[in-house]
Amino acid sequence: MRDEVLAFLRQNAGKFVSGQHMSEACKVTRTAIWKHIQNLRKQGYKIESFTKKGYRLLEEPDLLLPAAINKRLETKTFGREYHYFDQLPSSNKELRKLADAGAAEGAVVVTESQVSGHGRLNRGWYSPHAKGLWFSLLLRPSFVPQEAPKCTLMAAVALTKAFHELGLSEAGIKWPNDILVHGRKLVGILTEMNGSMEQIDYIIMGIGINTGSTKDEFPEDIREIATSFAMEGVDVDRCQALALILKHLEDQYQKVLKEGFASTLEEWKKLSVTINQDVEVRAPGNTYEGLALDLDQDGNLLVKTKTGQIERIVAGDVSIRPAKKK
Ligand code: BT5
């Protein structure tokens, strides 16, 4: 139905289509048509309406359509296999199916919205239509499974470099999987692995980036902690941004395959907003404060506690946040 209403508006681009005409053609009430128009507006379509004249499509959101991405893509493999959806439960889940069926390294699943997007430990991820980049990337690396958690750090480095290029110079990495701007979360990364103790079958890098949401649009529980390109005053073309991000991800991954993770971890430290900060570590059953000192060679965070002890924080074990200023 949504597609039919949209098709009517597109066919008559620039002209008014009456609600009566669409309701007869779609065999639904005029109220139903009005509801669809409201939904389209929420999704970023600019639709003008006047009593007696009907509805007129003025502007469509910059959708991440395959042709729009393909003409901007400068990668060898990343994004060359491109699976595009208007809505999905979760791009990670969709890519997992494709990976199990043999999809190649570099395949991506991109969706305009997710109804059950998720973070770590099954926490929710807010993914409204055309207001962000919600996508998953497939890797089939030859390195050992113990290296897999470092892929999150690698992705964070690639994304932060891309954001600096896009004009968001304040973006910095919070260990292990967030990118923040002015202390608010712009990005979440969810790395999932499939394989055995000996060998990685595949890694799915799930990436969520807020682009267009305004503060009022974020749900109340994250309104004070989340940010977007729009909130930071940076106007971003989502297609251009996605193509640039895929290029940075591919370059960073190639570097890791050639040289190992060491130089990427050094870059991570430079782009981090966690190192040298007072942090609160929340491990199951144990919360303490300390100073984030460094990363070890496995990408674990080294925190010096109040008693002078150095704790090694393993990704996935804890949540970590800036300590409250006293
Ligand atoms: C993450 O988890 O930050 C990883 C999020 C990964 C999302 C992507 S989107 C594409 C792909 N498909 C998926 O289904 N997932 C991936 P975590 O560190 O557990 O943080 C989750 C927490 O971030 C939530 O509990 C909220 O507090 C907060 N949050 C939820 N949605 C947000 C948003 N849009 N912006 C900022 N913060 C958000």
XYZ file of N, CA and C and ligand atoms in Angstrom, residues 89-93 114 116-121 123-128 133-136 177-178 185-190 206-208 210 218 221-222 225-227, ligand 1:
158
model
N 14.431 -6.571 10.135
C 14.562 -6.686 11.597
C 15.943 -6.179 12.013
N 17.009 -6.732 11.392
C 18.380 -6.316 11.723
C 19.289 -6.663 10.551
N 20.157 -5.720 10.163
C 21.050 -5.999 9.022
C 22.032 -7.115 9.364
N 22.442 -7.221 10.639
C 23.359 -8.302 11.020
C 22.720 -9.674 10.785
N 21.440 -9.786 11.171
C 20.746 -11.077 11.010
C 20.635 -11.436 9.531
N 15.464 -0.341 10.770
C 15.452 -1.654 11.420
C 14.375 -1.639 12.495
N 14.162 -4.342 14.744
C 14.773 -4.863 15.972
C 16.297 -4.836 15.842
N 16.810 -3.655 15.484
C 18.262 -3.458 15.468
C 18.782 -3.675 16.880
N 19.982 -4.288 16.987
C 20.455 -4.559 18.344
C 21.921 -4.203 18.531
N 22.262 -3.994 19.797
C 23.635 -3.740 20.183
C 24.185 -4.974 20.881
N 25.184 -4.773 21.739
C 25.749 -5.901 22.471
C 24.736 -6.359 23.524
N 24.892 -7.605 23.957
C 24.046 -8.173 25.007
C 22.559 -7.927 24.743
N 20.994 -5.450 23.631
C 20.417 -4.123 23.861
C 19.871 -3.617 22.528
N 18.877 -2.736 22.589
C 18.240 -2.250 21.358
C 19.078 -1.200 20.652
N 18.858 -1.055 19.352
C 19.511 0.014 18.590
C 18.442 0.747 17.788
N 18.250 2.013 18.074
C 17.232 2.848 17.436
C 17.670 3.160 16.008
N 16.862 2.748 15.023
C 17.263 2.848 13.606
C 16.118 3.378 12.747
N 15.766 4.665 12.862
C 14.626 5.193 12.107
C 14.919 5.341 10.613
N 22.887 5.528 8.901
C 23.445 4.460 8.070
C 23.431 3.209 8.942
N 22.588 2.272 8.584
C 22.471 1.023 9.337
C 22.918 -0.082 8.391
N 24.099 -0.623 8.618
C 24.580 -1.613 7.651
C 25.501 -2.632 8.306
N 25.703 -3.741 7.572
C 26.579 -4.807 8.050
C 27.510 -5.217 6.920
N 33.577 0.147 21.506
C 32.816 0.077 20.247
C 31.986 1.314 19.922
N 32.294 2.446 20.544
C 31.484 3.639 20.262
C 32.335 4.728 19.632
N 26.903 9.711 21.898
C 27.163 8.576 21.003
C 26.603 8.827 19.599
N 27.504 8.793 18.628
C 27.139 8.976 17.222
C 27.017 7.616 16.533
N 27.852 6.672 16.993
C 28.011 5.380 16.314
C 28.087 4.242 17.318
N 27.496 3.121 16.951
C 27.723 1.881 17.690
C 28.182 0.815 16.718
N 29.112 -0.017 17.159
C 29.632 -1.094 16.304
C 29.386 -2.422 17.011
N 28.862 -3.380 16.272
C 28.614 -4.701 16.837
C 29.315 -5.744 15.977
N 28.596 -5.008 12.259
C 27.345 -4.239 12.203
C 27.616 -2.808 12.649
N 27.230 -1.866 11.825
C 27.574 -0.466 12.109
C 26.314 0.400 12.043
N 26.112 1.180 13.080
C 24.967 2.098 13.116
C 25.471 3.518 13.319
N 24.220 7.605 13.340
C 23.098 8.553 13.282
C 23.466 9.711 12.363
N 14.962 11.512 18.971
C 15.512 10.344 19.674
C 14.551 9.938 20.792
N 14.886 7.674 26.345
C 15.953 7.020 27.120
C 17.348 7.276 26.557
N 17.447 7.718 25.283
C 18.794 7.993 24.750
C 18.961 9.461 24.330
N 22.035 11.099 25.561
C 23.347 10.465 25.347
C 23.697 10.300 23.864
N 22.700 10.507 22.979
C 22.938 10.252 21.544
C 23.141 11.555 20.779
N 23.841 11.464 19.660
C 23.939 12.616 18.769
C 23.915 12.133 17.319
C 26.250 -0.836 20.158
O 25.840 -1.645 21.184
O 26.573 0.313 20.261
C 26.247 -1.523 18.794
C 25.141 -1.027 17.914
C 25.211 -1.621 16.534
C 24.043 -1.226 15.676
C 24.190 -1.713 14.264
S 23.036 -1.001 13.190
C 23.426 -2.119 11.944
C 23.651 -3.465 12.624
N 22.418 -4.207 12.763
C 22.097 -4.396 14.045
O 21.072 -4.998 14.442
N 23.029 -3.818 14.839
C 24.076 -3.224 14.072
P 25.951 -1.254 22.728
O 27.343 -0.833 23.054
O 25.375 -2.429 23.430
O 25.030 0.017 22.881
C 23.631 -0.071 22.854
C 23.088 1.149 23.603
O 23.254 2.343 22.792
C 21.589 1.081 23.877
O 21.343 0.385 25.072
C 21.216 2.562 24.005
O 21.540 3.064 25.287
C 22.159 3.229 23.016
N 21.520 3.473 21.702
C 20.540 2.780 21.075
N 20.281 3.293 19.869
C 21.101 4.356 19.710
C 21.314 5.300 18.672
N 20.652 5.276 17.511
N 22.265 6.267 18.879
C 22.966 6.333 20.030
N 22.812 5.460 21.041
C 21.888 4.475 20.890
